[in-house]
Each structure stands twice: as C-alpha cells, then as structure tokens.
PDB file of N, CA and C in Angstrom:
ATOM      1  N   VAL A 810       9.400  13.789   0.415  1.00 61.00           N
ATOM      2  CA  VAL A 810       8.452  14.865   0.637  1.00 61.00           C
ATOM      3  C   VAL A 810       7.327  14.314   1.481  1.00 61.00           C
ATOM      4  N   GLN A 811       7.099  14.904   2.613  1.00 56.00           N
ATOM      5  CA  GLN A 811       6.047  14.438   3.508  1.00 56.00           C
ATOM      6  C   GLN A 811       4.852  15.372   3.400  1.00 56.00           C
ATOM      7  N   ALA A 812       3.659  14.802   3.325  1.00 57.00           N
ATOM      8  CA  ALA A 812       2.443  15.600   3.236  1.00 57.00           C
ATOM      9  C   ALA A 812       2.209  16.345   4.541  1.00 57.00           C
ATOM     10  N   ASP A 813       1.696  17.565   4.444  1.00 57.00           N
ATOM     11  CA  ASP A 813       1.412  18.371   5.632  1.00 57.00           C
ATOM     12  C   ASP A 813       0.308  17.735   6.470  1.00 57.00           C
ATOM     13  N   GLY A 814       0.456  17.842   7.781  1.00 56.00           N
ATOM     14  CA  GLY A 814      -0.570  17.368   8.695  1.00 56.00           C
ATOM     15  C   GLY A 814      -0.591  15.866   8.888  1.00 56.00           C
ATOM     16  N   THR A 815       0.456  15.171   8.491  1.00 65.00           N
ATOM     17  CA  THR A 815       0.490  13.726   8.694  1.00 65.00           C
ATOM     18  C   THR A 815       1.627  13.366   9.629  1.00 65.00           C
ATOM     19  N   ASP A 816       1.616  12.149  10.091  1.00 74.00           N
ATOM     20  CA  ASP A 816       2.648  11.694  11.021  1.00 74.00           C
ATOM     21  C   ASP A 816       3.643  10.756  10.350  1.00 74.00           C
ATOM     22  N   GLY A 817       3.766  10.835   9.043  1.00 84.00           N
ATOM     23  CA  GLY A 817       4.735  10.004   8.341  1.00 84.00           C
ATOM     24  C   GLY A 817       4.142   8.784   7.678  1.00 84.00           C
ATOM     25  N   ASN A 818       2.837   8.559   7.844  1.00 89.00           N
ATOM     26  CA  ASN A 818       2.251   7.381   7.212  1.00 89.00           C
ATOM     27  C   ASN A 818       1.725   7.679   5.808  1.00 89.00           C
ATOM     28  N   CYS A 819       1.838   8.923   5.355  1.00 90.00           N
ATOM     29  CA  CYS A 819       1.434   9.302   4.008  1.00 90.00           C
ATOM     30  C   CYS A 819       2.534  10.188   3.425  1.00 90.00           C
ATOM     31  N   VAL A 820       3.325   9.622   2.510  1.00 91.00           N
ATOM     32  CA  VAL A 820       4.513  10.320   2.014  1.00 91.00           C
ATOM     33  C   VAL A 820       4.588  10.187   0.500  1.00 91.00           C
ATOM     34  N   THR A 821       5.045  11.264  -0.160  1.00 91.00           N
ATOM     35  CA  THR A 821       5.329  11.226  -1.586  1.00 91.00           C
ATOM     36  C   THR A 821       6.831  11.301  -1.775  1.00 91.00           C
ATOM     37  N   PHE A 822       7.383  10.305  -2.439  1.00 92.00           N
ATOM     38  CA  PHE A 822       8.808  10.268  -2.736  1.00 92.00           C
ATOM     39  C   PHE A 822       9.003  10.718  -4.180  1.00 92.00           C
ATOM     40  N   VAL A 823       9.996  11.556  -4.425  1.00 92.00           N
ATOM     41  CA  VAL A 823      10.312  11.998  -5.782  1.00 92.00           C
ATOM     42  C   VAL A 823      11.551  11.237  -6.225  1.00 92.00           C
ATOM     43  N   LEU A 824      11.404  10.442  -7.291  1.00 92.00           N
ATOM     44  CA  LEU A 824      12.498   9.632  -7.809  1.00 92.00           C
ATOM     45  C   LEU A 824      12.953  10.226  -9.137  1.00 92.00           C
ATOM     46  N   HIS A 825      14.165  10.738  -9.160  1.00 92.00           N
ATOM     47  CA  HIS A 825      14.702  11.380 -10.354  1.00 92.00           C
ATOM     48  C   HIS A 825      15.314  10.347 -11.294  1.00 92.00           C
ATOM     49  N   ASP A 826      15.293  10.655 -12.578  1.00 93.00           N
ATOM     50  CA  ASP A 826      15.851   9.798 -13.636  1.00 93.00           C
ATOM     51  C   ASP A 826      15.213   8.416 -13.649  1.00 93.00           C
ATOM     52  N   GLU A 827      13.908   8.358 -13.388  1.00 92.00           N
ATOM     53  CA  GLU A 827      13.173   7.096 -13.416  1.00 92.00           C
ATOM     54  C   GLU A 827      11.909   7.267 -14.244  1.00 92.00           C
ATOM     55  N   ASP A 828      11.320   6.127 -14.634  1.00 91.00           N
ATOM     56  CA  ASP A 828      10.108   6.157 -15.436  1.00 91.00           C
ATOM     57  C   ASP A 828       9.203   4.990 -15.041  1.00 91.00           C
ATOM     58  N   HIS A 829       8.302   4.578 -15.948  1.00 93.00           N
ATOM     59  CA  HIS A 829       7.351   3.503 -15.656  1.00 93.00           C
ATOM     60  C   HIS A 829       8.033   2.174 -15.332  1.00 93.00           C
ATOM     61  N   THR A 830       9.238   1.962 -15.828  1.00 93.00           N
ATOM     62  CA  THR A 830       9.920   0.690 -15.597  1.00 93.00           C
ATOM     63  C   THR A 830      10.067   0.424 -14.106  1.00 93.00           C
ATOM     64  N   LEU A 831      10.600   1.386 -13.382  1.00 94.00           N
ATOM     65  CA  LEU A 831      10.738   1.227 -11.933  1.00 94.00           C
ATOM     66  C   LEU A 831       9.410   1.489 -11.230  1.00 94.00           C
ATOM     67  N   GLY A 832       8.677   2.497 -11.650  1.00 95.00           N
ATOM     68  CA  GLY A 832       7.453   2.890 -10.956  1.00 95.00           C
ATOM     69  C   GLY A 832       6.433   1.774 -10.841  1.00 95.00           C
ATOM     70  N   ASN A 833       6.139   1.110 -11.936  1.00 97.00           N
ATOM     71  CA  ASN A 833       5.121   0.067 -11.910  1.00 97.00           C
ATOM     72  C   ASN A 833       5.592  -1.162 -11.138  1.00 97.00           C
ATOM     73  N   ALA A 834       6.844  -1.571 -11.321  1.00 97.00           N
ATOM     74  CA  ALA A 834       7.362  -2.735 -10.597  1.00 97.00           C
ATOM     75  C   ALA A 834       7.412  -2.467  -9.093  1.00 97.00           C
ATOM     76  N   LEU A 835       7.847  -1.272  -8.711  1.00 97.00           N
ATOM     77  CA  LEU A 835       7.922  -0.932  -7.290  1.00 97.00           C
ATOM     78  C   LEU A 835       6.528  -0.819  -6.683  1.00 97.00           C
ATOM     79  N   ARG A 836       5.588  -0.252  -7.410  1.00 98.00           N
ATOM     80  CA  ARG A 836       4.215  -0.149  -6.926  1.00 98.00           C
ATOM     81  C   ARG A 836       3.657  -1.541  -6.643  1.00 98.00           C
ATOM     82  N   TYR A 837       3.924  -2.495  -7.534  1.00 97.00           N
ATOM     83  CA  TYR A 837       3.452  -3.864  -7.342  1.00 97.00           C
ATOM     84  C   TYR A 837       4.045  -4.467  -6.063  1.00 97.00           C
ATOM     85  N   MET A 838       5.343  -4.287  -5.868  1.00 97.00           N
ATOM     86  CA  MET A 838       6.002  -4.870  -4.697  1.00 97.00           C
ATOM     87  C   MET A 838       5.498  -4.238  -3.396  1.00 97.00           C
ATOM     88  N   VAL A 839       5.302  -2.928  -3.399  1.00 97.00           N
ATOM     89  CA  VAL A 839       4.839  -2.240  -2.184  1.00 97.00           C
ATOM     90  C   VAL A 839       3.406  -2.636  -1.857  1.00 97.00           C
ATOM     91  N   MET A 840       2.548  -2.797  -2.875  1.00 97.00           N
ATOM     92  CA  MET A 840       1.141  -3.130  -2.629  1.00 97.00           C
ATOM     93  C   MET A 840       0.967  -4.555  -2.087  1.00 97.00           C
ATOM     94  N   LYS A 841       1.989  -5.396  -2.165  1.00 96.00           N
ATOM     95  CA  LYS A 841       1.902  -6.739  -1.583  1.00 96.00           C
ATOM     96  C   LYS A 841       1.900  -6.683  -0.058  1.00 96.00           C
ATOM     97  N   ASN A 842       2.325  -5.555   0.511  1.00 95.00           N
ATOM     98  CA  ASN A 842       2.356  -5.385   1.960  1.00 95.00           C
ATOM     99  C   ASN A 842       0.936  -5.099   2.458  1.00 95.00           C
ATOM    100  N   PRO A 843       0.400  -5.924   3.376  1.00 95.00           N
ATOM    101  CA  PRO A 843      -0.977  -5.706   3.845  1.00 95.00           C
ATOM    102  C   PRO A 843      -1.161  -4.426   4.663  1.00 95.00           C
ATOM    103  N   ASP A 844      -0.072  -3.821   5.150  1.00 95.00           N
ATOM    104  CA  ASP A 844      -0.170  -2.586   5.925  1.00 95.00           C
ATOM    105  C   ASP A 844      -0.253  -1.341   5.044  1.00 95.00           C
ATOM    106  N   VAL A 845      -0.122  -1.513   3.732  1.00 97.00           N
ATOM    107  CA  VAL A 845      -0.181  -0.377   2.813  1.00 97.00           C
ATOM    108  C   VAL A 845      -1.624  -0.195   2.354  1.00 97.00           C
ATOM    109  N   GLU A 846      -2.150   0.996   2.599  1.00 96.00           N
ATOM    110  CA  GLU A 846      -3.525   1.309   2.215  1.00 96.00           C
ATOM    111  C   GLU A 846      -3.594   1.819   0.776  1.00 96.00           C
ATOM    112  N   PHE A 847      -2.613   2.627   0.369  1.00 96.00           N
ATOM    113  CA  PHE A 847      -2.586   3.172  -0.984  1.00 96.00           C
ATOM    114  C   PHE A 847      -1.143   3.279  -1.454  1.00 96.00           C
ATOM    115  N   CYS A 848      -0.926   2.967  -2.717  1.00 97.00           N
ATOM    116  CA  CYS A 848       0.377   3.149  -3.332  1.00 97.00           C
ATOM    117  C   CYS A 848       0.147   3.448  -4.808  1.00 97.00           C
ATOM    118  N   GLY A 849       0.737   4.516  -5.279  1.00 97.00           N
ATOM    119  CA  GLY A 849       0.601   4.882  -6.674  1.00 97.00           C
ATOM    120  C   GLY A 849       1.725   5.805  -7.084  1.00 97.00           C
ATOM    121  N   TYR A 850       1.858   5.988  -8.378  1.00 96.00           N
ATOM    122  CA  TYR A 850       2.893   6.886  -8.872  1.00 96.00           C
ATOM    123  C   TYR A 850       2.376   7.612 -10.096  1.00 96.00           C
ATOM    124  N   CYS A 851       2.996   8.716 -10.408  1.00 95.00           N
ATOM    125  CA  CYS A 851       2.685   9.433 -11.635  1.00 95.00           C
ATOM    126  C   CYS A 851       3.963  10.071 -12.165  1.00 95.00           C
ATOM    127  N   ILE A 852       3.983  10.205 -13.472  1.00 94.00           N
ATOM    128  CA  ILE A 852       5.073  10.926 -14.124  1.00 94.00           C
ATOM    129  C   ILE A 852       4.581  12.348 -14.305  1.00 94.00           C
ATOM    130  N   THR A 853       5.332  13.297 -13.777  1.00 88.00           N
ATOM    131  CA  THR A 853       4.856  14.676 -13.742  1.00 88.00           C
ATOM    132  C   THR A 853       4.644  15.253 -15.130  1.00 88.00           C
ATOM    133  N   HIS A 854       5.546  14.973 -16.053  1.00 90.00           N
ATOM    134  CA  HIS A 854       5.440  15.466 -17.421  1.00 90.00           C
ATOM    135  C   HIS A 854       6.322  14.590 -18.303  1.00 90.00           C
ATOM    136  N   PRO A 855       5.893  14.313 -19.538  1.00 88.00           N
ATOM    137  CA  PRO A 855       6.698  13.424 -20.395  1.00 88.00           C
ATOM    138  C   PRO A 855       8.118  13.920 -20.667  1.00 88.00           C
ATOM    139  N   SER A 856       8.340  15.218 -20.580  1.00 90.00           N
ATOM    140  CA  SER A 856       9.685  15.724 -20.843  1.00 90.00           C
ATOM    141  C   SER A 856      10.583  15.687 -19.601  1.00 90.00           C
ATOM    142  N   GLU A 857      10.021  15.374 -18.444  1.00 89.00           N
ATOM    143  CA  GLU A 857      10.806  15.269 -17.214  1.00 89.00           C
ATOM    144  C   GLU A 857      10.998  13.793 -16.880  1.00 89.00           C
ATOM    145  N   SER A 858      12.207  13.454 -16.467  1.00 88.00           N
ATOM    146  CA  SER A 858      12.474  12.053 -16.127  1.00 88.00           C
ATOM    147  C   SER A 858      12.451  11.872 -14.612  1.00 88.00           C
ATOM    148  N   LYS A 859      11.268  12.082 -14.038  1.00 91.00           N
ATOM    149  CA  LYS A 859      11.101  11.837 -12.605  1.00 91.00           C
ATOM    150  C   LYS A 859       9.668  11.380 -12.366  1.00 91.00           C
ATOM    151  N   ILE A 860       9.505  10.635 -11.273  1.00 93.00           N
ATOM    152  CA  ILE A 860       8.174  10.190 -10.893  1.00 93.00           C
ATOM    153  C   ILE A 860       7.905  10.595  -9.447  1.00 93.00           C
ATOM    154  N   ASN A 861       6.632  10.830  -9.163  1.00 94.00           N
ATOM    155  CA  ASN A 861       6.166  11.040  -7.793  1.00 94.00           C
ATOM    156  C   ASN A 861       5.553   9.726  -7.336  1.00 94.00           C
ATOM    157  N   PHE A 862       6.093   9.160  -6.279  1.00 95.00           N
ATOM    158  CA  PHE A 862       5.690   7.851  -5.780  1.00 95.00           C
ATOM    159  C   PHE A 862       5.076   8.042  -4.396  1.00 95.00           C
ATOM    160  N   ARG A 863       3.785   7.778  -4.272  1.00 94.00           N
ATOM    161  CA  ARG A 863       3.073   8.056  -3.021  1.00 94.00           C
ATOM    162  C   ARG A 863       2.677   6.758  -2.323  1.00 94.00           C
ATOM    163  N   ILE A 864       2.906   6.740  -1.008  1.00 95.00           N
ATOM    164  CA  ILE A 864       2.538   5.588  -0.178  1.00 95.00           C
ATOM    165  C   ILE A 864       1.764   6.094   1.030  1.00 95.00           C
ATOM    166  N   GLN A 865       0.650   5.416   1.328  1.00 94.00           N
ATOM    167  CA  GLN A 865      -0.107   5.688   2.545  1.00 94.00           C
ATOM    168  C   GLN A 865      -0.305   4.364   3.266  1.00 94.00           C
ATOM    169  N   THR A 866       0.054   4.336   4.545  1.00 95.00           N
ATOM    170  CA  THR A 866      -0.030   3.101   5.321  1.00 95.00           C
ATOM    171  C   THR A 866      -1.165   3.187   6.327  1.00 95.00           C
ATOM    172  N   ARG A 867      -1.544   2.017   6.814  1.00 92.00           N
ATOM    173  CA  ARG A 867      -2.561   1.946   7.864  1.00 92.00           C
ATOM    174  C   ARG A 867      -1.869   2.114   9.219  1.00 92.00           C
ATOM    175  N   GLY A 868      -2.545   2.722  10.151  1.00 83.00           N
ATOM    176  CA  GLY A 868      -2.008   2.834  11.504  1.00 83.00           C
ATOM    177  C   GLY A 868      -0.823   3.768  11.593  1.00 83.00           C
ATOM    178  N   THR A 869       0.149   3.372  12.409  1.00 86.00           N
ATOM    179  CA  THR A 869       1.288   4.245  12.684  1.00 86.00           C
ATOM    180  C   THR A 869       2.556   3.829  11.945  1.00 86.00           C
ATOM    181  N   LEU A 870       2.464   2.874  11.046  1.00 91.00           N
ATOM    182  CA  LEU A 870       3.640   2.422  10.297  1.00 91.00           C
ATOM    183  C   LEU A 870       4.128   3.554   9.398  1.00 91.00           C
ATOM    184  N   PRO A 871       5.398   3.979   9.545  1.00 93.00           N
ATOM    185  CA  PRO A 871       5.929   5.027   8.661  1.00 93.00           C
ATOM    186  C   PRO A 871       6.003   4.517   7.215  1.00 93.00           C
ATOM    187  N   ALA A 872       5.656   5.383   6.273  1.00 93.00           N
ATOM    188  CA  ALA A 872       5.614   5.004   4.860  1.00 93.00           C
ATOM    189  C   ALA A 872       6.980   4.641   4.312  1.00 93.00           C
ATOM    190  N   VAL A 873       8.031   5.104   4.941  1.00 93.00           N
ATOM    191  CA  VAL A 873       9.373   4.816   4.439  1.00 93.00           C
ATOM    192  C   VAL A 873       9.719   3.327   4.599  1.00 93.00           C
ATOM    193  N   GLU A 874       9.114   2.652   5.564  1.00 95.00           N
ATOM    194  CA  GLU A 874       9.409   1.229   5.770  1.00 95.00           C
ATOM    195  C   GLU A 874       8.926   0.346   4.616  1.00 95.00           C
ATOM    196  N   PRO A 875       7.663   0.441   4.185  1.00 96.00           N
ATOM    197  CA  PRO A 875       7.279  -0.369   3.021  1.00 96.00           C
ATOM    198  C   PRO A 875       7.982   0.076   1.737  1.00 96.00           C
ATOM    199  N   PHE A 876       8.399   1.339   1.670  1.00 95.00           N
ATOM    200  CA  PHE A 876       9.163   1.816   0.513  1.00 95.00           C
ATOM    201  C   PHE A 876      10.516   1.100   0.448  1.00 95.00           C
ATOM    202  N   ARG A 877      11.223   1.051   1.566  1.00 95.00           N
ATOM    203  CA  ARG A 877      12.507   0.338   1.629  1.00 95.00           C
ATOM    204  C   ARG A 877      12.332  -1.152   1.360  1.00 95.00           C
ATOM    205  N   LYS A 878      11.311  -1.742   1.988  1.00 96.00           N
ATOM    206  CA  LYS A 878      11.071  -3.172   1.795  1.00 96.00           C
ATOM    207  C   LYS A 878      10.738  -3.467   0.340  1.00 96.00           C
ATOM    208  N   GLY A 879       9.942  -2.630  -0.291  1.00 97.00           N
ATOM    209  CA  GLY A 879       9.607  -2.812  -1.694  1.00 97.00           C
ATOM    210  C   GLY A 879      10.832  -2.751  -2.581  1.00 97.00           C
ATOM    211  N   LEU A 880      11.725  -1.797  -2.318  1.00 96.00           N
ATOM    212  CA  LEU A 880      12.966  -1.695  -3.095  1.00 96.00           C
ATOM    213  C   LEU A 880      13.845  -2.926  -2.895  1.00 96.00           C
ATOM    214  N   ASN A 881      13.979  -3.374  -1.644  1.00 97.00           N
ATOM    215  CA  ASN A 881      14.791  -4.563  -1.366  1.00 97.00           C
ATOM    216  C   ASN A 881      14.189  -5.821  -1.996  1.00 97.00           C
ATOM    217  N   ASP A 882      12.868  -5.962  -1.907  1.00 97.00           N
ATOM    218  CA  ASP A 882      12.214  -7.124  -2.509  1.00 97.00           C
ATOM    219  C   ASP A 882      12.370  -7.103  -4.027  1.00 97.00           C
ATOM    220  N   LEU A 883      12.267  -5.932  -4.634  1.00 97.00           N
ATOM    221  CA  LEU A 883      12.429  -5.818  -6.081  1.00 97.00           C
ATOM    222  C   LEU A 883      13.852  -6.162  -6.499  1.00 97.00           C
ATOM    223  N   MET A 884      14.834  -5.740  -5.704  1.00 97.00           N
ATOM    224  CA  MET A 884      16.227  -6.098  -5.998  1.00 97.00           C
ATOM    225  C   MET A 884      16.418  -7.614  -5.907  1.00 97.00           C
ATOM    226  N   SER A 885      15.791  -8.255  -4.933  1.00 97.00           N
ATOM    227  CA  SER A 885      15.896  -9.712  -4.785  1.00 97.00           C
ATOM    228  C   SER A 885      15.278 -10.432  -5.979  1.00 97.00           C
ATOM    229  N   VAL A 886      14.133  -9.967  -6.429  1.00 97.00           N
ATOM    230  CA  VAL A 886      13.483 -10.585  -7.588  1.00 97.00           C
ATOM    231  C   VAL A 886      14.351 -10.419  -8.833  1.00 97.00           C
ATOM    232  N   CYS A 887      14.889  -9.222  -9.028  1.00 96.00           N
ATOM    233  CA  CYS A 887      15.758  -8.976 -10.187  1.00 96.00           C
ATOM    234  C   CYS A 887      17.005  -9.849 -10.134  1.00 96.00           C
ATOM    235  N   GLN A 888      17.583 -10.021  -8.948  1.00 97.00           N
ATOM    236  CA  GLN A 888      18.767 -10.866  -8.814  1.00 97.00           C
ATOM    237  C   GLN A 888      18.420 -12.327  -9.123  1.00 97.00           C
ATOM    238  N   HIS A 889      17.273 -12.785  -8.668  1.00 97.00           N
ATOM    239  CA  HIS A 889      16.846 -14.158  -8.958  1.00 97.00           C
ATOM    240  C   HIS A 889      16.673 -14.355 -10.461  1.00 97.00           C
ATOM    241  N   VAL A 890      16.050 -13.399 -11.140  1.00 97.00           N
ATOM    242  CA  VAL A 890      15.870 -13.514 -12.591  1.00 97.00           C
ATOM    243  C   VAL A 890      17.232 -13.540 -13.287  1.00 97.00           C
ATOM    244  N   LEU A 891      18.158 -12.696 -12.846  1.00 96.00           N
ATOM    245  CA  LEU A 891      19.497 -12.661 -13.443  1.00 96.00           C
ATOM    246  C   LEU A 891      20.231 -13.981 -13.220  1.00 96.00           C
ATOM    247  N   ASP A 892      20.170 -14.509 -11.996  1.00 97.00           N
ATOM    248  CA  ASP A 892      20.822 -15.789 -11.696  1.00 97.00           C
ATOM    249  C   ASP A 892      20.217 -16.924 -12.512  1.00 97.00           C
ATOM    250  N   THR A 893      18.918 -16.938 -12.638  1.00 97.00           N
ATOM    251  CA  THR A 893      18.251 -17.987 -13.416  1.00 97.00           C
ATOM    252  C   THR A 893      18.625 -17.881 -14.888  1.00 97.00           C
ATOM    253  N   PHE A 894      18.697 -16.676 -15.388  1.00 96.00           N
ATOM    254  CA  PHE A 894      19.066 -16.465 -16.796  1.00 96.00           C
ATOM    255  C   PHE A 894      20.491 -16.935 -17.071  1.00 96.00           C
ATOM    256  N   GLN A 895      21.402 -16.614 -16.155  1.00 95.00           N
ATOM    257  CA  GLN A 895      22.789 -17.000 -16.349  1.00 95.00           C
ATOM    258  C   GLN A 895      22.977 -18.487 -16.176  1.00 95.00           C
TER     259      GLN A 895
END
C-alpha cells in the first residue's frame, strides 16, 4: 500500500498472519539502514493476525528496497542462529 502523494519513499506494507515476532525483528533490521528515516509497525486489532509495517526513506530511495534488504538480513541472522545451534 503506497501513501497518496508520495513517490514510493513512504510505503505501508500489510503483512498477513504475522505478529510482534516478525514485526519487531524486521523493524530492528530495517532501522539499521542509514537511508531509512522512519520505520514502525502496528497490529491493527488483537483479533486480527496482520500488521501494518511502514517505512519512510530519505531522498529518492524506494521504500521497498530497505524492506527487502531487512527481510534478507533477518533470514541470514536466523540461519546463522540455526547453524550455530545445530
């Protein structure tokens, strides 16, 4: 979902069947990017299993890029923890 009147640097992503477990970890990974001005999420209602994940970037960087990078970085961290555990 893209906010009206923006050029793609401020976007809200709706993630279904997710909760604080993914939301907080992903927010942490995305905020490590220095080009991200704001990143936050909210759970719309306790009875719904979806989160609204919002990213706003500086300049002309599309918000989808730090979103993808955050997901990939989080997968790498999870894989490292799994490998270390095993």
